[in-house]
Amino acid sequence: MNLDFFNTRRTVRSFSPEVPSRDDICAMIEAAAHAPNTGNMQNVAAIVTSDSEILRQLSPLHFGQPCVCNAPYVITFCADFNRFEQWCSLRDANPGFDNLQSLLAAIVDASIFAQQFCTIAEMNGLGGVFLGTTLYNAGQIARVLELPDKVIPVITLAIGVPASDASQGPTERLPLRSVLHFDKYQPFDNNDIESLYATLEAAESSHKFIAENNKKTLAQVFTDVRYPRDSAEAFSETLKAFIKNYL
Amino acid sequence: MNLDFFNTRRTVRSFSPEVPSRDDICAMIEAAAHAPNTGNMQNVAAIVTSDSEILRQLSPLHFGQPCVCNAPYVITFCADFNRFEQWCSLRDANPGFDNLQSLLAAIVDASIFAQQFCTIAEMNGLGGVFLGTTLYNAGQIARVLELPDKVIPVITLAIGVPASDASQGPTERLPLRSVLHFDKYQPFDNNDIESLYATLEAAESSHKFIAENNKKTLAQVFTDVRYPRDSAEAFSETLKAFIKNYL
């Protein structure tokens, strides 16, 4: 077993001026579309954006993350019931996708499609970063990308050739025990938690985050600064309005 | 660019008696955990089940799909806020994950983790099938796997060494145009839809599905038999009750 590629992959946020060809992107999207999906309905879509005016409009919706304007391609992976339902309308079939199960299945499919594309791109020398901000501003992103009704943007990948100074080595992960359970969930006691987070908390970068944000613990950086409740709740309400037909 | 592996991968539903070692599964899960995730919080968990009694209990919750009992490993990928929140409770941090945005981010992360594992397993000679039934019976699956509060099963992968007769060639996909749009969504007119679905509808297997299910069109097989509205709506209500803290 050779797992080195997967164990050492890394996120890339700065890109070389070299632009991968559109044909290469097409070929990689086509390969990624062979990833598993629910019932082989392929209720997904990838919007590959390189037009600088559209990227300029997308940028604030991703909170100005520089990679949106600096990457040669920004790909918005979507749940797409529009195409399938149009087919149904031509074939005397009455689809029932406007419910939570169907939406979540398509969100899982869009995520799988996105990740397969990301892996393929990375294996072919590209690098990128996922923007989890997509669902925060889904309605506005849908307007910019002219998504029809029944197409929901899920996750975005900024992708390109890594800049020469982009190399940073892989991001550290928690010990395997944190995410792996055999047979049934094996609960953690407080000693387990101390042990699982010890290396992360001891890292120099963690001390830096705590100091920069004037917090007492690394956990507080996540809960108070990076993922505060009020922001998540406000964006949840906006999202609920956008996907109300599925809830 | 060599995309053959991705273009020719296939779903495997029957398995050889050969059992991959637990160490190999661990190494592959560890590699998959290097896939991207939201904020590097790793709010995900993989429950690797091989105990035959637990698999017997899971089987009806996946509607008796034979692969649940025939695969050497059934892996349930979950959104997991439990571990992170336990850490927060030890670090004077007040997490705000009980909302839709946080849930969907963790569902995306669990899907990405699952797909990265699937790719790694396939590249190392294993094969498997995703069970989208996981969210249909999420609450009951959580009870069988003893998932604590704040752990939500998202998608399940039955995985093993492919049976010698498992080879069927890759599943056909729709033409690339179906899932790929440049810059903005490019709407389909009815002629486009006819063209995109022509090959699928002409396939022998499609004619067989229509005849077996006594339907007039392939689309009706999806809407009336495989993904009927009443079933999706009923399972959506059950799911809403299970994840009510996030809605």
JSON list of N, CA and C in Angstrom, two decimals, chain B residues 183-241:
[
{"chain": "B", "resi": 183, "resn": "ASP", "atom": "N", "xyz": [-18.43, 29.36, -16.45]},
{"chain": "B", "resi": 183, "resn": "ASP", "atom": "CA", "xyz": [-18.68, 30.72, -15.93]},
{"chain": "B", "resi": 183, "resn": "ASP", "atom": "C", "xyz": [-20.00, 30.83, -15.18]},
{"chain": "B", "resi": 184, "resn": "LYS", "atom": "N", "xyz": [-21.13, 30.57, -15.87]},
{"chain": "B", "resi": 184, "resn": "LYS", "atom": "CA", "xyz": [-22.44, 30.63, -15.23]},
{"chain": "B", "resi": 184, "resn": "LYS", "atom": "C", "xyz": [-23.23, 29.40, -15.68]},
{"chain": "B", "resi": 185, "resn": "TYR", "atom": "N", "xyz": [-24.33, 29.17, -15.01]},
{"chain": "B", "resi": 185, "resn": "TYR", "atom": "CA", "xyz": [-25.19, 28.05, -15.42]},
{"chain": "B", "resi": 185, "resn": "TYR", "atom": "C", "xyz": [-25.72, 28.31, -16.82]},
{"chain": "B", "resi": 186, "resn": "GLN", "atom": "N", "xyz": [-25.59, 27.34, -17.70]},
{"chain": "B", "resi": 186, "resn": "GLN", "atom": "CA", "xyz": [-26.08, 27.45, -19.07]},
{"chain": "B", "resi": 186, "resn": "GLN", "atom": "C", "xyz": [-27.35, 26.62, -19.17]},
{"chain": "B", "resi": 187, "resn": "PRO", "atom": "N", "xyz": [-28.49, 27.26, -19.22]},
{"chain": "B", "resi": 187, "resn": "PRO", "atom": "CA", "xyz": [-29.76, 26.51, -19.16]},
{"chain": "B", "resi": 187, "resn": "PRO", "atom": "C", "xyz": [-29.90, 25.52, -20.32]},
{"chain": "B", "resi": 188, "resn": "PHE", "atom": "N", "xyz": [-30.64, 24.47, -20.06]},
{"chain": "B", "resi": 188, "resn": "PHE", "atom": "CA", "xyz": [-30.91, 23.46, -21.09]},
{"chain": "B", "resi": 188, "resn": "PHE", "atom": "C", "xyz": [-32.26, 23.74, -21.73]},
{"chain": "B", "resi": 189, "resn": "ASP", "atom": "N", "xyz": [-32.32, 23.69, -23.07]},
{"chain": "B", "resi": 189, "resn": "ASP", "atom": "CA", "xyz": [-33.64, 23.69, -23.68]},
{"chain": "B", "resi": 189, "resn": "ASP", "atom": "C", "xyz": [-34.07, 22.23, -23.87]},
{"chain": "B", "resi": 190, "resn": "ASN", "atom": "N", "xyz": [-35.28, 22.03, -24.32]},
{"chain": "B", "resi": 190, "resn": "ASN", "atom": "CA", "xyz": [-35.78, 20.65, -24.40]},
{"chain": "B", "resi": 190, "resn": "ASN", "atom": "C", "xyz": [-34.96, 19.78, -25.36]},
{"chain": "B", "resi": 191, "resn": "ASN", "atom": "N", "xyz": [-34.44, 20.38, -26.41]},
{"chain": "B", "resi": 191, "resn": "ASN", "atom": "CA", "xyz": [-33.59, 19.61, -27.32]},
{"chain": "B", "resi": 191, "resn": "ASN", "atom": "C", "xyz": [-32.31, 19.14, -26.62]},
{"chain": "B", "resi": 192, "resn": "ASP", "atom": "N", "xyz": [-31.77, 20.02, -25.79]},
{"chain": "B", "resi": 192, "resn": "ASP", "atom": "CA", "xyz": [-30.58, 19.62, -25.01]},
{"chain": "B", "resi": 192, "resn": "ASP", "atom": "C", "xyz": [-30.90, 18.40, -24.16]},
{"chain": "B", "resi": 193, "resn": "ILE", "atom": "N", "xyz": [-32.03, 18.47, -23.45]},
{"chain": "B", "resi": 193, "resn": "ILE", "atom": "CA", "xyz": [-32.39, 17.37, -22.55]},
{"chain": "B", "resi": 193, "resn": "ILE", "atom": "C", "xyz": [-32.55, 16.06, -23.34]},
{"chain": "B", "resi": 194, "resn": "GLU", "atom": "N", "xyz": [-33.23, 16.14, -24.48]},
{"chain": "B", "resi": 194, "resn": "GLU", "atom": "CA", "xyz": [-33.39, 14.95, -25.33]},
{"chain": "B", "resi": 194, "resn": "GLU", "atom": "C", "xyz": [-32.02, 14.35, -25.67]},
{"chain": "B", "resi": 195, "resn": "SER", "atom": "N", "xyz": [-31.11, 15.23, -26.02]},
{"chain": "B", "resi": 195, "resn": "SER", "atom": "CA", "xyz": [-29.79, 14.77, -26.43]},
{"chain": "B", "resi": 195, "resn": "SER", "atom": "C", "xyz": [-29.00, 14.19, -25.25]},
{"chain": "B", "resi": 196, "resn": "LEU", "atom": "N", "xyz": [-29.07, 14.86, -24.09]},
{"chain": "B", "resi": 196, "resn": "LEU", "atom": "CA", "xyz": [-28.29, 14.40, -22.92]},
{"chain": "B", "resi": 196, "resn": "LEU", "atom": "C", "xyz": [-28.73, 13.01, -22.45]},
{"chain": "B", "resi": 197, "resn": "TYR", "atom": "N", "xyz": [-30.03, 12.74, -22.56]},
{"chain": "B", "resi": 197, "resn": "TYR", "atom": "CA", "xyz": [-30.54, 11.47, -22.04]},
{"chain": "B", "resi": 197, "resn": "TYR", "atom": "C", "xyz": [-30.70, 10.39, -23.11]},
{"chain": "B", "resi": 198, "resn": "ALA", "atom": "N", "xyz": [-30.37, 10.70, -24.36]},
{"chain": "B", "resi": 198, "resn": "ALA", "atom": "CA", "xyz": [-30.63, 9.75, -25.47]},
{"chain": "B", "resi": 198, "resn": "ALA", "atom": "C", "xyz": [-29.91, 8.42, -25.29]},
{"chain": "B", "resi": 199, "resn": "THR", "atom": "N", "xyz": [-28.63, 8.48, -24.98]},
{"chain": "B", "resi": 199, "resn": "THR", "atom": "CA", "xyz": [-27.87, 7.23, -24.86]},
{"chain": "B", "resi": 199, "resn": "THR", "atom": "C", "xyz": [-28.36, 6.39, -23.69]},
{"chain": "B", "resi": 200, "resn": "LEU", "atom": "N", "xyz": [-28.60, 7.04, -22.57]},
{"chain": "B", "resi": 200, "resn": "LEU", "atom": "CA", "xyz": [-29.11, 6.32, -21.39]},
{"chain": "B", "resi": 200, "resn": "LEU", "atom": "C", "xyz": [-30.44, 5.65, -21.70]},
{"chain": "B", "resi": 201, "resn": "GLU", "atom": "N", "xyz": [-31.32, 6.39, -22.35]},
{"chain": "B", "resi": 201, "resn": "GLU", "atom": "CA", "xyz": [-32.66, 5.84, -22.63]},
{"chain": "B", "resi": 201, "resn": "GLU", "atom": "C", "xyz": [-32.62, 4.73, -23.66]},
{"chain": "B", "resi": 202, "resn": "ALA", "atom": "N", "xyz": [-31.60, 4.75, -24.51]},
{"chain": "B", "resi": 202, "resn": "ALA", "atom": "CA", "xyz": [-31.51, 3.71, -25.55]},
{"chain": "B", "resi": 202, "resn": "ALA", "atom": "C", "xyz": [-30.87, 2.43, -25.01]},
{"chain": "B", "resi": 203, "resn": "ALA", "atom": "N", "xyz": [-30.27, 2.50, -23.82]},
{"chain": "B", "resi": 203, "resn": "ALA", "atom": "CA", "xyz": [-29.55, 1.33, -23.31]},
{"chain": "B", "resi": 203, "resn": "ALA", "atom": "C", "xyz": [-30.50, 0.17, -23.02]},
{"chain": "B", "resi": 204, "resn": "GLU", "atom": "N", "xyz": [-30.01, -1.01, -23.26]},
{"chain": "B", "resi": 204, "resn": "GLU", "atom": "CA", "xyz": [-30.80, -2.23, -23.01]},
{"chain": "B", "resi": 204, "resn": "GLU", "atom": "C", "xyz": [-31.27, -2.29, -21.56]},
{"chain": "B", "resi": 205, "resn": "SER", "atom": "N", "xyz": [-30.37, -1.93, -20.63]},
{"chain": "B", "resi": 205, "resn": "SER", "atom": "CA", "xyz": [-30.71, -2.00, -19.21]},
{"chain": "B", "resi": 205, "resn": "SER", "atom": "C", "xyz": [-31.89, -1.07, -18.89]},
{"chain": "B", "resi": 206, "resn": "SER", "atom": "N", "xyz": [-31.97, 0.05, -19.58]},
{"chain": "B", "resi": 206, "resn": "SER", "atom": "CA", "xyz": [-33.07, 0.99, -19.33]},
{"chain": "B", "resi": 206, "resn": "SER", "atom": "C", "xyz": [-34.40, 0.38, -19.79]},
{"chain": "B", "resi": 207, "resn": "HIS", "atom": "N", "xyz": [-34.38, -0.24, -20.96]},
{"chain": "B", "resi": 207, "resn": "HIS", "atom": "CA", "xyz": [-35.61, -0.90, -21.45]},
{"chain": "B", "resi": 207, "resn": "HIS", "atom": "C", "xyz": [-36.05, -1.99, -20.48]},
{"chain": "B", "resi": 208, "resn": "LYS", "atom": "N", "xyz": [-35.05, -2.68, -19.92]},
{"chain": "B", "resi": 208, "resn": "LYS", "atom": "CA", "xyz": [-35.35, -3.76, -18.96]},
{"chain": "B", "resi": 208, "resn": "LYS", "atom": "C", "xyz": [-36.00, -3.17, -17.69]},
{"chain": "B", "resi": 209, "resn": "PHE", "atom": "N", "xyz": [-35.42, -2.06, -17.18]},
{"chain": "B", "resi": 209, "resn": "PHE", "atom": "CA", "xyz": [-36.00, -1.43, -15.98]},
{"chain": "B", "resi": 209, "resn": "PHE", "atom": "C", "xyz": [-37.46, -1.01, -16.22]},
{"chain": "B", "resi": 210, "resn": "ILE", "atom": "N", "xyz": [-37.70, -0.43, -17.37]},
{"chain": "B", "resi": 210, "resn": "ILE", "atom": "CA", "xyz": [-39.05, 0.04, -17.69]},
{"chain": "B", "resi": 210, "resn": "ILE", "atom": "C", "xyz": [-40.02, -1.13, -17.72]},
{"chain": "B", "resi": 211, "resn": "ALA", "atom": "N", "xyz": [-39.61, -2.20, -18.39]},
{"chain": "B", "resi": 211, "resn": "ALA", "atom": "CA", "xyz": [-40.49, -3.38, -18.51]},
{"chain": "B", "resi": 211, "resn": "ALA", "atom": "C", "xyz": [-40.72, -4.04, -17.16]},
{"chain": "B", "resi": 212, "resn": "GLU", "atom": "N", "xyz": [-39.64, -4.25, -16.41]},
{"chain": "B", "resi": 212, "resn": "GLU", "atom": "CA", "xyz": [-39.75, -4.91, -15.09]},
{"chain": "B", "resi": 212, "resn": "GLU", "atom": "C", "xyz": [-40.69, -4.17, -14.16]},
{"chain": "B", "resi": 213, "resn": "ASN", "atom": "N", "xyz": [-40.67, -2.84, -14.26]},
{"chain": "B", "resi": 213, "resn": "ASN", "atom": "CA", "xyz": [-41.46, -2.03, -13.34]},
{"chain": "B", "resi": 213, "resn": "ASN", "atom": "C", "xyz": [-42.80, -1.58, -13.94]},
{"chain": "B", "resi": 214, "resn": "ASN", "atom": "N", "xyz": [-43.04, -2.06, -15.15]},
{"chain": "B", "resi": 214, "resn": "ASN", "atom": "CA", "xyz": [-44.32, -1.79, -15.79]},
{"chain": "B", "resi": 214, "resn": "ASN", "atom": "C", "xyz": [-44.58, -0.27, -15.92]},
{"chain": "B", "resi": 215, "resn": "LYS", "atom": "N", "xyz": [-43.54, 0.46, -16.34]},
{"chain": "B", "resi": 215, "resn": "LYS", "atom": "CA", "xyz": [-43.65, 1.91, -16.50]},
{"chain": "B", "resi": 215, "resn": "LYS", "atom": "C", "xyz": [-43.57, 2.26, -17.98]},
{"chain": "B", "resi": 216, "resn": "LYS", "atom": "N", "xyz": [-43.86, 3.52, -18.26]},
{"chain": "B", "resi": 216, "resn": "LYS", "atom": "CA", "xyz": [-43.82, 3.96, -19.66]},
{"chain": "B", "resi": 216, "resn": "LYS", "atom": "C", "xyz": [-42.48, 4.59, -20.03]},
{"chain": "B", "resi": 217, "resn": "THR", "atom": "N", "xyz": [-41.82, 5.21, -19.03]},
{"chain": "B", "resi": 217, "resn": "THR", "atom": "CA", "xyz": [-40.55, 5.89, -19.32]},
{"chain": "B", "resi": 217, "resn": "THR", "atom": "C", "xyz": [-39.53, 5.57, -18.22]},
{"chain": "B", "resi": 218, "resn": "LEU", "atom": "N", "xyz": [-38.27, 5.75, -18.56]},
{"chain": "B", "resi": 218, "resn": "LEU", "atom": "CA", "xyz": [-37.22, 5.52, -17.56]},
{"chain": "B", "resi": 218, "resn": "LEU", "atom": "C", "xyz": [-37.34, 6.52, -16.41]},
{"chain": "B", "resi": 219, "resn": "ALA", "atom": "N", "xyz": [-37.70, 7.74, -16.74]},
{"chain": "B", "resi": 219, "resn": "ALA", "atom": "CA", "xyz": [-37.86, 8.75, -15.68]},
{"chain": "B", "resi": 219, "resn": "ALA", "atom": "C", "xyz": [-38.89, 8.29, -14.66]},
{"chain": "B", "resi": 220, "resn": "GLN", "atom": "N", "xyz": [-39.94, 7.63, -15.12]},
{"chain": "B", "resi": 220, "resn": "GLN", "atom": "CA", "xyz": [-40.96, 7.14, -14.18]},
{"chain": "B", "resi": 220, "resn": "GLN", "atom": "C", "xyz": [-40.42, 6.05, -13.26]},
{"chain": "B", "resi": 221, "resn": "VAL", "atom": "N", "xyz": [-39.45, 5.29, -13.73]},
{"chain": "B", "resi": 221, "resn": "VAL", "atom": "CA", "xyz": [-38.84, 4.29, -12.84]},
{"chain": "B", "resi": 221, "resn": "VAL", "atom": "C", "xyz": [-38.19, 4.99, -11.64]},
{"chain": "B", "resi": 222, "resn": "PHE", "atom": "N", "xyz": [-37.55, 6.13, -11.90]},
{"chain": "B", "resi": 222, "resn": "PHE", "atom": "CA", "xyz": [-36.95, 6.90, -10.81]},
{"chain": "B", "resi": 222, "resn": "PHE", "atom": "C", "xyz": [-38.01, 7.53, -9.91]},
{"chain": "B", "resi": 223, "resn": "THR", "atom": "N", "xyz": [-38.99, 8.18, -10.52]},
{"chain": "B", "resi": 223, "resn": "THR", "atom": "CA", "xyz": [-39.93, 8.97, -9.70]},
{"chain": "B", "resi": 223, "resn": "THR", "atom": "C", "xyz": [-40.98, 8.10, -9.02]},
{"chain": "B", "resi": 224, "resn": "ASP", "atom": "N", "xyz": [-41.37, 6.98, -9.63]},
{"chain": "B", "resi": 224, "resn": "ASP", "atom": "CA", "xyz": [-42.46, 6.19, -9.06]},
{"chain": "B", "resi": 224, "resn": "ASP", "atom": "C", "xyz": [-41.96, 4.98, -8.26]},
{"chain": "B", "resi": 225, "resn": "VAL", "atom": "N", "xyz": [-40.80, 4.45, -8.64]},
{"chain": "B", "resi": 225, "resn": "VAL", "atom": "CA", "xyz": [-40.35, 3.19, -8.04]},
{"chain": "B", "resi": 225, "resn": "VAL", "atom": "C", "xyz": [-39.15, 3.39, -7.12]},
{"chain": "B", "resi": 226, "resn": "ARG", "atom": "N", "xyz": [-38.11, 4.02, -7.63]},
{"chain": "B", "resi": 226, "resn": "ARG", "atom": "CA", "xyz": [-36.87, 4.10, -6.86]},
{"chain": "B", "resi": 226, "resn": "ARG", "atom": "C", "xyz": [-36.88, 5.23, -5.85]},
{"chain": "B", "resi": 227, "resn": "TYR", "atom": "N", "xyz": [-37.39, 6.40, -6.20]},
{"chain": "B", "resi": 227, "resn": "TYR", "atom": "CA", "xyz": [-37.37, 7.55, -5.30]},
{"chain": "B", "resi": 227, "resn": "TYR", "atom": "C", "xyz": [-38.74, 8.21, -5.23]},
{"chain": "B", "resi": 228, "resn": "PRO", "atom": "N", "xyz": [-39.76, 7.46, -4.79]},
{"chain": "B", "resi": 228, "resn": "PRO", "atom": "CA", "xyz": [-41.11, 8.02, -4.77]},
{"chain": "B", "resi": 228, "resn": "PRO", "atom": "C", "xyz": [-41.25, 9.11, -3.72]},
{"chain": "B", "resi": 229, "resn": "ARG", "atom": "N", "xyz": [-42.08, 10.09, -4.04]},
{"chain": "B", "resi": 229, "resn": "ARG", "atom": "CA", "xyz": [-42.28, 11.23, -3.18]},
{"chain": "B", "resi": 229, "resn": "ARG", "atom": "C", "xyz": [-42.73, 10.84, -1.77]},
{"chain": "B", "resi": 230, "resn": "ASP", "atom": "N", "xyz": [-43.71, 9.95, -1.65]},
{"chain": "B", "resi": 230, "resn": "ASP", "atom": "CA", "xyz": [-44.28, 9.67, -0.32]},
{"chain": "B", "resi": 230, "resn": "ASP", "atom": "C", "xyz": [-43.22, 9.09, 0.61]},
{"chain": "B", "resi": 231, "resn": "SER", "atom": "N", "xyz": [-42.38, 8.22, 0.09]},
{"chain": "B", "resi": 231, "resn": "SER", "atom": "CA", "xyz": [-41.33, 7.63, 0.90]},
{"chain": "B", "resi": 231, "resn": "SER", "atom": "C", "xyz": [-40.30, 8.70, 1.32]},
{"chain": "B", "resi": 232, "resn": "ALA", "atom": "N", "xyz": [-39.85, 9.52, 0.37]},
{"chain": "B", "resi": 232, "resn": "ALA", "atom": "CA", "xyz": [-38.87, 10.57, 0.69]},
{"chain": "B", "resi": 232, "resn": "ALA", "atom": "C", "xyz": [-39.44, 11.54, 1.72]},
{"chain": "B", "resi": 233, "resn": "GLU", "atom": "N", "xyz": [-40.74, 11.85, 1.60]},
{"chain": "B", "resi": 233, "resn": "GLU", "atom": "CA", "xyz": [-41.35, 12.79, 2.54]},
{"chain": "B", "resi": 233, "resn": "GLU", "atom": "C", "xyz": [-41.46, 12.17, 3.94]},
{"chain": "B", "resi": 234, "resn": "ALA", "atom": "N", "xyz": [-41.83, 10.91, 3.99]},
{"chain": "B", "resi": 234, "resn": "ALA", "atom": "CA", "xyz": [-41.97, 10.24, 5.30]},
{"chain": "B", "resi": 234, "resn": "ALA", "atom": "C", "xyz": [-40.61, 10.15, 6.00]},
{"chain": "B", "resi": 235, "resn": "PHE", "atom": "N", "xyz": [-39.58, 9.74, 5.26]},
{"chain": "B", "resi": 235, "resn": "PHE", "atom": "CA", "xyz": [-38.26, 9.64, 5.87]},
{"chain": "B", "resi": 235, "resn": "PHE", "atom": "C", "xyz": [-37.70, 11.03, 6.20]},
{"chain": "B", "resi": 236, "resn": "SER", "atom": "N", "xyz": [-38.12, 12.04, 5.47]},
{"chain": "B", "resi": 236, "resn": "SER", "atom": "CA", "xyz": [-37.69, 13.41, 5.80]},
{"chain": "B", "resi": 236, "resn": "SER", "atom": "C", "xyz": [-38.24, 13.83, 7.16]},
{"chain": "B", "resi": 237, "resn": "GLU", "atom": "N", "xyz": [-39.50, 13.47, 7.42]},
{"chain": "B", "resi": 237, "resn": "GLU", "atom": "CA", "xyz": [-40.09, 13.84, 8.71]},
{"chain": "B", "resi": 237, "resn": "GLU", "atom": "C", "xyz": [-39.37, 13.14, 9.86]},
{"chain": "B", "resi": 238, "resn": "THR", "atom": "N", "xyz": [-39.05, 11.86, 9.68]},
{"chain": "B", "resi": 238, "resn": "THR", "atom": "CA", "xyz": [-38.31, 11.12, 10.71]},
{"chain": "B", "resi": 238, "resn": "THR", "atom": "C", "xyz": [-36.93, 11.76, 10.95]},
{"chain": "B", "resi": 239, "resn": "LEU", "atom": "N", "xyz": [-36.29, 12.12, 9.85]},
{"chain": "B", "resi": 239, "resn": "LEU", "atom": "CA", "xyz": [-34.96, 12.73, 9.97]},
{"chain": "B", "resi": 239, "resn": "LEU", "atom": "C", "xyz": [-35.05, 14.08, 10.68]},
{"chain": "B", "resi": 240, "resn": "LYS", "atom": "N", "xyz": [-36.07, 14.86, 10.33]},
{"chain": "B", "resi": 240, "resn": "LYS", "atom": "CA", "xyz": [-36.22, 16.18, 10.97]},
{"chain": "B", "resi": 240, "resn": "LYS", "atom": "C", "xyz": [-36.34, 16.03, 12.48]},
{"chain": "B", "resi": 241, "resn": "ALA", "atom": "N", "xyz": [-37.06, 15.01, 12.92]},
{"chain": "B", "resi": 241, "resn": "ALA", "atom": "CA", "xyz": [-37.21, 14.80, 14.36]},
{"chain": "B", "resi": 241, "resn": "ALA", "atom": "C", "xyz": [-35.84, 14.47, 14.97]}
]
